[in-house]
Amino acid sequence: MDTTSPRAEGPPDRYGPFAHLTAPNVLLYRSVMRAFLVAKERFAVHLRPEDVYAGLASGARPAELDAVVKALDSLVGWGNLRADPDTGRVTAVEDFYRKRFIYQLTREGEAAEEAMSAYDEALGRRGALQAVALHDIVTQLRALLVLAAEEEPDPAKTHLALDGLASRFGALADNARAFMGSLQRTIDLHDVGEEVFLAYKDQLIQYLERFIQDLITLGGRIARLILELEEGGSIEQLLRAAAAREAADATPQEAAYAAQAAYERWAGRWTGLAAWFLSRDGRESQARLLRGRALGAIPQLLAVVRALNERRAGRSDRSADFRTLARWFAEAPDDDARHRLWRTAFGLYPARHLTVDAETLAARHARPEPAGTAWADAAPLRISPQLRRTGSYERRGKPRRVEDRQEARRLLAETAAKQAAETAAARARLVTHGTTRLSGLGELDPLSFRLFLQLLGDALATWRPGMTHTVATSGDGSMEIRLTAPTDGGQAEVRTPDGIFRGPDHTIEIVDLGDTRGRGAER
């Protein structure tokens, strides 16, 4: 029997079923417990030692059955299994005196295995960025808007809609957190080899770009829907209806405060959802942070690819240089050669104020001084007389005059203020104050035209075949463009001092988010 088994100490303690995880034969114990779980799925209650032995994988199966019997006895001692006398195969009186048991899972052992399964699942979870979840959140929020418009919202429908919204949002947040963690481990090549990384890097980058586009488009819609629900306290009414429905099943002792407690839970969930898509009180939304992390991961992935390609091409890096230098030190014939190599590689020399030349080294070689010799008893070293007089080999000249940078800072501040004013004027010039045509924008100055091209590019990046309408937000979240393809077609011309921009005409609306109720919204 395994000496780590506590069977002789009496009944197992509360956490005894986890003791086998630190025992020397942990792999055998884990395999035995998995065999019992597989048997449980097949509705087998009791197992004999030979049944367990046959159920073990070939790689984990010991050479002798006795090793499995010892493992079973140890697991019984820890409380994972229960042993009952096996009387089903008794055919003689002598069989009653033989040690024969059948084994089955205990409640504690089964709970420990469920905990280990949950641990393994969470540890191996990589997560995913779910664009489908964003669509579902939009659908649930629209359903809540419909319910809020009713005079008496149905409590059951309200509760189901909020529950579905919370469930979908929770899955989105958990998966996004797990995905970004696994993505960083992938960038650092902690969980994946170089060959595997190079094989799927293109798919990963395309996946990130597709999710970023969906997050820009759908994130803005979700933010607008959240703001609409918060206007006039509509969402508070729905949250209280859901809380009242939950509190209906409370016990008499909890009835007094059950509704308020349920409402506080639902209010906290709604606050978390709003904080994910809306930037408030000077704090950026989680969706914006996620978008920034995803955007930043793309150049990091490309940098890893570039470093791997350089390494494969044979280009030297710092680690390779140090390995080469270490080999040179190991191959050096003597300590003198190693000292010369050290000085050449790192540029470290003796104290500069000591006159150590070839003559001094020859004298020291002829009359070596032991390392333990006191400095007062050792042979003197010659020091430059100039150093004794001035404390330095170099002549000290007049210090350089400190440059006054006040004027440069003033010019930089004026330039920054001028650029900010020009950008604000360009934004104000592009705001349409309603729906208009591209052909109706008129003539644009160069700065306004560059800003217009950026907005138009963000909108067209989300355009898909068959679409007739799209909404996009600028990269800094300050402006929104709504683009619609008209039915009558036509060509549009936008005049600039540098030329004429031509293209298919569209219906367009440009909104300055800083001047609307969506101030700070994450689009």
GROMACS .gro file of C-alpha atoms in nm, residues 132-407:
model
  276
  132VAL     CA    1  -2.257   3.661  -3.290
  133ALA     CA    2  -2.296   3.758  -2.925
  134LEU     CA    3  -2.290   4.126  -3.027
  135HIS     CA    4  -2.579   4.063  -3.268
  136ASP     CA    5  -2.773   3.882  -2.994
  137ILE     CA    6  -2.718   4.172  -2.752
  138VAL     CA    7  -2.858   4.414  -3.013
  139THR     CA    8  -3.163   4.189  -3.056
  140GLN     CA    9  -3.225   4.166  -2.680
  141LEU     CA   10  -3.190   4.541  -2.632
  142ARG     CA   11  -3.441   4.607  -2.911
  143ALA     CA   12  -3.682   4.365  -2.744
  144LEU     CA   13  -3.643   4.560  -2.418
  145LEU     CA   14  -3.720   4.884  -2.606
  146VAL     CA   15  -4.044   4.730  -2.734
  147LEU     CA   16  -4.136   4.620  -2.381
  148ALA     CA   17  -4.050   4.963  -2.239
  149ALA     CA   18  -4.292   5.126  -2.485
  150GLU     CA   19  -4.584   4.929  -2.338
  151GLU     CA   20  -4.793   5.080  -2.059
  152GLU     CA   21  -4.770   4.762  -1.851
  153PRO     CA   22  -4.466   4.554  -1.956
  154ASP     CA   23  -4.523   4.183  -1.920
  155PRO     CA   24  -4.308   4.068  -1.620
  156ALA     CA   25  -4.238   3.723  -1.769
  157LYS     CA   26  -4.126   3.859  -2.105
  158THR     CA   27  -3.922   4.131  -1.934
  159HIS     CA   28  -3.751   3.881  -1.707
  160LEU     CA   29  -3.673   3.644  -1.994
  161ALA     CA   30  -3.535   3.926  -2.210
  162LEU     CA   31  -3.313   4.059  -1.931
  163ASP     CA   32  -3.200   3.709  -1.839
  164GLY     CA   33  -3.109   3.634  -2.200
  165LEU     CA   34  -2.925   3.966  -2.227
  166ALA     CA   35  -2.727   3.905  -1.906
  167SER     CA   36  -2.641   3.550  -2.011
  168ARG     CA   37  -2.521   3.653  -2.356
  169PHE     CA   38  -2.325   3.949  -2.225
  170GLY     CA   39  -2.163   3.738  -1.953
  171ALA     CA   40  -2.051   3.483  -2.211
  172LEU     CA   41  -1.915   3.761  -2.434
  173ALA     CA   42  -1.714   3.919  -2.151
  174ASP     CA   43  -1.576   3.586  -2.023
  175ASN     CA   44  -1.477   3.468  -2.368
  176ALA     CA   45  -1.317   3.802  -2.456
  177ARG     CA   46  -1.110   3.795  -2.137
  178ALA     CA   47  -1.000   3.436  -2.197
  179PHE     CA   48  -0.922   3.505  -2.563
  180MET     CA   49  -0.704   3.809  -2.492
  181GLY     CA   50  -0.513   3.612  -2.229
  182SER     CA   51  -0.453   3.322  -2.465
  183LEU     CA   52  -0.364   3.566  -2.744
  184GLN     CA   53  -0.090   3.722  -2.531
  185ARG     CA   54   0.045   3.377  -2.447
  186THR     CA   55   0.044   3.299  -2.818
  187ILE     CA   56   0.235   3.619  -2.896
  188ASP     CA   57   0.491   3.526  -2.630
  189LEU     CA   58   0.505   3.169  -2.776
  190HIS     CA   59   0.427   3.024  -2.431
  191ASP     CA   60   0.148   2.788  -2.533
  192VAL     CA   61   0.234   2.724  -2.896
  193GLY     CA   62   0.539   2.625  -3.096
  194GLU     CA   63   0.692   2.828  -3.376
  195GLU     CA   64   0.565   2.597  -3.651
  196VAL     CA   65   0.208   2.604  -3.521
  197PHE     CA   66   0.221   2.982  -3.478
  198LEU     CA   67   0.341   3.041  -3.834
  199ALA     CA   68   0.076   2.802  -3.967
  200TYR     CA   69  -0.226   2.987  -3.829
  201LYS     CA   70  -0.105   3.349  -3.794
  202ASP     CA   71  -0.291   3.462  -4.109
  203GLN     CA   72  -0.620   3.315  -3.988
  204LEU     CA   73  -0.573   3.478  -3.648
  205ILE     CA   74  -0.507   3.822  -3.798
  206GLN     CA   75  -0.810   3.795  -4.029
  207TYR     CA   76  -1.020   3.685  -3.732
  208LEU     CA   77  -0.909   3.988  -3.530
  209GLU     CA   78  -0.976   4.229  -3.816
  210ARG     CA   79  -1.325   4.086  -3.872
  211PHE     CA   80  -1.415   4.114  -3.505
  212ILE     CA   81  -1.281   4.470  -3.484
  213GLN     CA   82  -1.505   4.573  -3.775
  214ASP     CA   83  -1.807   4.411  -3.609
  215LEU     CA   84  -1.723   4.571  -3.276
  216ILE     CA   85  -1.703   4.917  -3.437
  217THR     CA   86  -2.036   4.874  -3.615
  218LEU     CA   87  -2.238   4.689  -3.352
  219GLY     CA   88  -2.077   4.861  -3.053
  220GLY     CA   89  -2.220   5.193  -3.171
  221ARG     CA   90  -2.568   5.045  -3.211
  222ILE     CA   91  -2.555   4.888  -2.865
  223ALA     CA   92  -2.445   5.219  -2.711
  224ARG     CA   93  -2.737   5.404  -2.872
  225LEU     CA   94  -2.986   5.140  -2.756
  226ILE     CA   95  -2.852   5.159  -2.399
  227LEU     CA   96  -2.890   5.538  -2.399
  228GLU     CA   97  -3.245   5.511  -2.532
  229LEU     CA   98  -3.338   5.267  -2.256
  230GLU     CA   99  -3.187   5.489  -1.989
  231GLU     CA  100  -3.383   5.795  -2.104
  232GLY     CA  101  -3.680   5.865  -1.880
  233GLY     CA  102  -3.599   5.572  -1.649
  234SER     CA  103  -3.737   5.306  -1.885
  235ILE     CA  104  -3.473   5.051  -1.790
  236GLU     CA  105  -3.537   5.104  -1.417
  237GLN     CA  106  -3.901   5.007  -1.467
  238LEU     CA  107  -3.799   4.691  -1.650
  239LEU     CA  108  -3.537   4.600  -1.389
  240ARG     CA  109  -3.790   4.636  -1.109
  241ALA     CA  110  -4.040   4.420  -1.298
  242ALA     CA  111  -3.780   4.143  -1.336
  243ALA     CA  112  -3.680   4.177  -0.969
  244ALA     CA  113  -4.043   4.152  -0.855
  245ARG     CA  114  -4.090   3.834  -1.057
  246GLU     CA  115  -3.779   3.680  -0.897
  247ALA     CA  116  -3.890   3.786  -0.548
  248ALA     CA  117  -4.228   3.613  -0.591
  249ASP     CA  118  -4.068   3.279  -0.499
  250ALA     CA  119  -3.888   3.412  -0.191
  251THR     CA  120  -3.954   3.252   0.148
  252PRO     CA  121  -4.164   3.447   0.405
  253GLN     CA  122  -3.847   3.529   0.597
  254GLU     CA  123  -3.687   3.686   0.288
  255ALA     CA  124  -3.998   3.849   0.137
  256ALA     CA  125  -3.936   4.184   0.308
  257TYR     CA  126  -3.608   4.251   0.130
  258ALA     CA  127  -3.607   4.000  -0.158
  259ALA     CA  128  -3.739   4.246  -0.417
  260GLN     CA  129  -3.485   4.515  -0.328
  261ALA     CA  130  -3.199   4.265  -0.325
  262ALA     CA  131  -3.303   4.130  -0.666
  263TYR     CA  132  -3.331   4.483  -0.804
  264GLU     CA  133  -2.980   4.568  -0.682
  265ARG     CA  134  -2.846   4.257  -0.856
  266TRP     CA  135  -3.016   4.351  -1.184
  267ALA     CA  136  -2.903   4.714  -1.152
  268GLY     CA  137  -2.543   4.596  -1.106
  269ARG     CA  138  -2.566   4.379  -1.416
  270TRP     CA  139  -2.703   4.668  -1.620
  271THR     CA  140  -2.427   4.899  -1.492
  272GLY     CA  141  -2.168   4.643  -1.601
  273LEU     CA  142  -2.326   4.616  -1.946
  274ALA     CA  143  -2.336   4.995  -1.987
  275ALA     CA  144  -1.973   5.030  -1.874
  276TRP     CA  145  -1.873   4.777  -2.138
  277PHE     CA  146  -2.006   4.992  -2.424
  278LEU     CA  147  -2.017   5.348  -2.283
  279SER     CA  148  -1.729   5.568  -2.166
  280ARG     CA  149  -1.837   5.763  -1.859
  281ASP     CA  150  -1.684   5.965  -1.578
  282GLY     CA  151  -1.348   5.979  -1.752
  283ARG     CA  152  -1.320   5.599  -1.779
  284GLU     CA  153  -1.291   5.430  -2.115
  285SER     CA  154  -1.539   5.158  -2.196
  286GLN     CA  155  -1.432   4.796  -2.200
  287ALA     CA  156  -1.528   4.767  -2.566
  288ARG     CA  157  -1.287   5.047  -2.655
  289LEU     CA  158  -1.011   4.889  -2.446
  290LEU     CA  159  -1.080   4.552  -2.609
  291ARG     CA  160  -1.066   4.711  -2.952
  292GLY     CA  161  -0.735   4.877  -2.864
  293ARG     CA  162  -0.592   4.549  -2.735
  294ALA     CA  163  -0.705   4.363  -3.046
  295LEU     CA  164  -0.564   4.633  -3.275
  296GLY     CA  165  -0.237   4.630  -3.083
  297ALA     CA  166  -0.213   4.252  -3.107
  298ILE     CA  167  -0.193   4.261  -3.487
  299PRO     CA  168   0.143   4.449  -3.509
  300GLN     CA  169   0.271   4.237  -3.219
  301LEU     CA  170   0.188   3.922  -3.414
  302LEU     CA  171   0.362   4.065  -3.720
  303ALA     CA  172   0.666   4.154  -3.507
  304VAL     CA  173   0.684   3.794  -3.381
  305VAL     CA  174   0.666   3.668  -3.740
  306ARG     CA  175   0.942   3.908  -3.843
  307ALA     CA  176   1.163   3.797  -3.552
  308LEU     CA  177   1.107   3.431  -3.637
  309ASN     CA  178   1.190   3.491  -4.002
  310GLU     CA  179   1.508   3.676  -3.909
  311ARG     CA  180   1.606   3.395  -3.676
  312ARG     CA  181   1.543   3.138  -3.949
  313ALA     CA  182   1.739   3.343  -4.201
  314GLY     CA  183   2.044   3.316  -3.979
  315ARG     CA  184   2.059   3.679  -3.871
  316SER     CA  185   2.229   3.725  -3.535
  317ASP     CA  186   2.048   3.845  -3.228
  318ARG     CA  187   2.167   3.928  -2.878
  319SER     CA  188   2.111   3.580  -2.737
  320ALA     CA  189   2.306   3.426  -3.024
  321ASP     CA  190   2.590   3.675  -2.969
  322PHE     CA  191   2.614   3.584  -2.601
  323ARG     CA  192   2.616   3.212  -2.680
  324THR     CA  193   2.895   3.265  -2.931
  325LEU     CA  194   3.092   3.472  -2.679
  326ALA     CA  195   3.044   3.201  -2.413
  327ARG     CA  196   3.185   2.945  -2.655
  328TRP     CA  197   3.488   3.167  -2.720
  329PHE     CA  198   3.551   3.195  -2.346
  330ALA     CA  199   3.530   2.817  -2.311
  331GLU     CA  200   3.776   2.769  -2.600
  332ALA     CA  201   4.027   3.029  -2.476
  333PRO     CA  202   4.366   2.865  -2.399
  334ASP     CA  203   4.442   3.049  -2.071
  335ASP     CA  204   4.327   3.322  -1.833
  336ASP     CA  205   4.528   3.589  -2.011
  337ALA     CA  206   4.340   3.520  -2.333
  338ARG     CA  207   4.011   3.529  -2.145
  339HIS     CA  208   4.099   3.868  -1.992
  340ARG     CA  209   4.186   4.009  -2.333
  341LEU     CA  210   3.860   3.872  -2.474
  342TRP     CA  211   3.667   4.028  -2.183
  343ARG     CA  212   3.824   4.371  -2.239
  344THR     CA  213   3.764   4.351  -2.613
  345ALA     CA  214   3.401   4.240  -2.584
  346PHE     CA  215   3.284   4.472  -2.308
  347GLY     CA  216   3.534   4.759  -2.317
  348LEU     CA  217   3.615   4.724  -1.945
  349TYR     CA  218   3.967   4.826  -1.847
  350PRO     CA  219   4.154   4.890  -1.523
  351ALA     CA  220   4.122   5.224  -1.344
  352ARG     CA  221   4.220   5.500  -1.587
  353HIS     CA  222   4.417   5.702  -1.334
  354LEU     CA  223   4.669   5.419  -1.290
  355THR     CA  224   4.962   5.419  -1.531
  356VAL     CA  225   4.959   5.051  -1.621
  357ASP     CA  226   5.157   5.004  -1.938
  358ALA     CA  227   5.365   4.724  -2.084
  359GLU     CA  228   5.660   4.810  -1.860
  360THR     CA  229   5.445   4.798  -1.546
  361LEU     CA  230   5.290   4.467  -1.650
  362ALA     CA  231   5.636   4.321  -1.718
  363ALA     CA  232   5.756   4.433  -1.376
  364ARG     CA  233   5.454   4.280  -1.208
  365HIS     CA  234   5.508   3.959  -1.402
  366ALA     CA  235   5.872   3.945  -1.288
  367ARG     CA  236   5.784   4.027  -0.926
  368PRO     CA  237   5.421   3.913  -0.873
  369GLU     CA  238   5.231   4.039  -0.571
  370PRO     CA  239   5.006   3.795  -0.381
  371ALA     CA  240   4.640   3.887  -0.374
  372GLY     CA  241   4.646   3.916   0.006
  373THR     CA  242   4.924   4.179   0.015
  374ALA     CA  243   4.824   4.498   0.194
  375TRP     CA  244   4.833   4.810  -0.022
  376ALA     CA  245   5.086   4.975   0.213
  377ASP     CA  246   5.329   4.684   0.170
  378ALA     CA  247   5.287   4.647  -0.207
  379ALA     CA  248   5.505   4.810  -0.469
  380PRO     CA  249   5.384   5.162  -0.553
  381LEU     CA  250   5.211   5.252  -0.878
  382ARG     CA  251   5.304   5.568  -1.064
  383ILE     CA  252   5.031   5.829  -1.097
  384SER     CA  253   5.035   6.123  -1.334
  385PRO     CA  254   5.151   6.447  -1.164
  386GLN     CA  255   4.873   6.634  -1.346
  387LEU     CA  256   4.618   6.404  -1.183
  388ARG     CA  257   4.769   6.477  -0.840
  389ARG     CA  258   4.743   6.851  -0.901
  390THR     CA  259   4.404   6.881  -1.070
  391GLY     CA  260   4.222   6.552  -1.001
  392SER     CA  261   4.170   6.494  -1.376
  393TYR     CA  262   4.373   6.418  -1.684
  394GLU     CA  263   4.173   6.666  -1.890
  395ARG     CA  264   4.180   7.040  -1.864
  396ARG     CA  265   3.853   7.182  -1.743
  397GLY     CA  266   3.723   7.445  -1.979
  398LYS     CA  267   3.434   7.684  -1.954
  399PRO     CA  268   3.105   7.497  -1.915
  400ARG     CA  269   2.861   7.512  -2.200
  401ARG     CA  270   2.593   7.771  -2.181
  402VAL     CA  271   2.250   7.642  -2.082
  403GLU     CA  272   2.020   7.675  -2.380
  404ASP     CA  273   1.697   7.864  -2.326
  405ARG     CA  274   1.407   7.663  -2.471
  406GLN     CA  275   1.122   7.891  -2.366
  407GLU     CA  276   1.071   8.018  -2.720
   0.00000   0.00000   0.00000
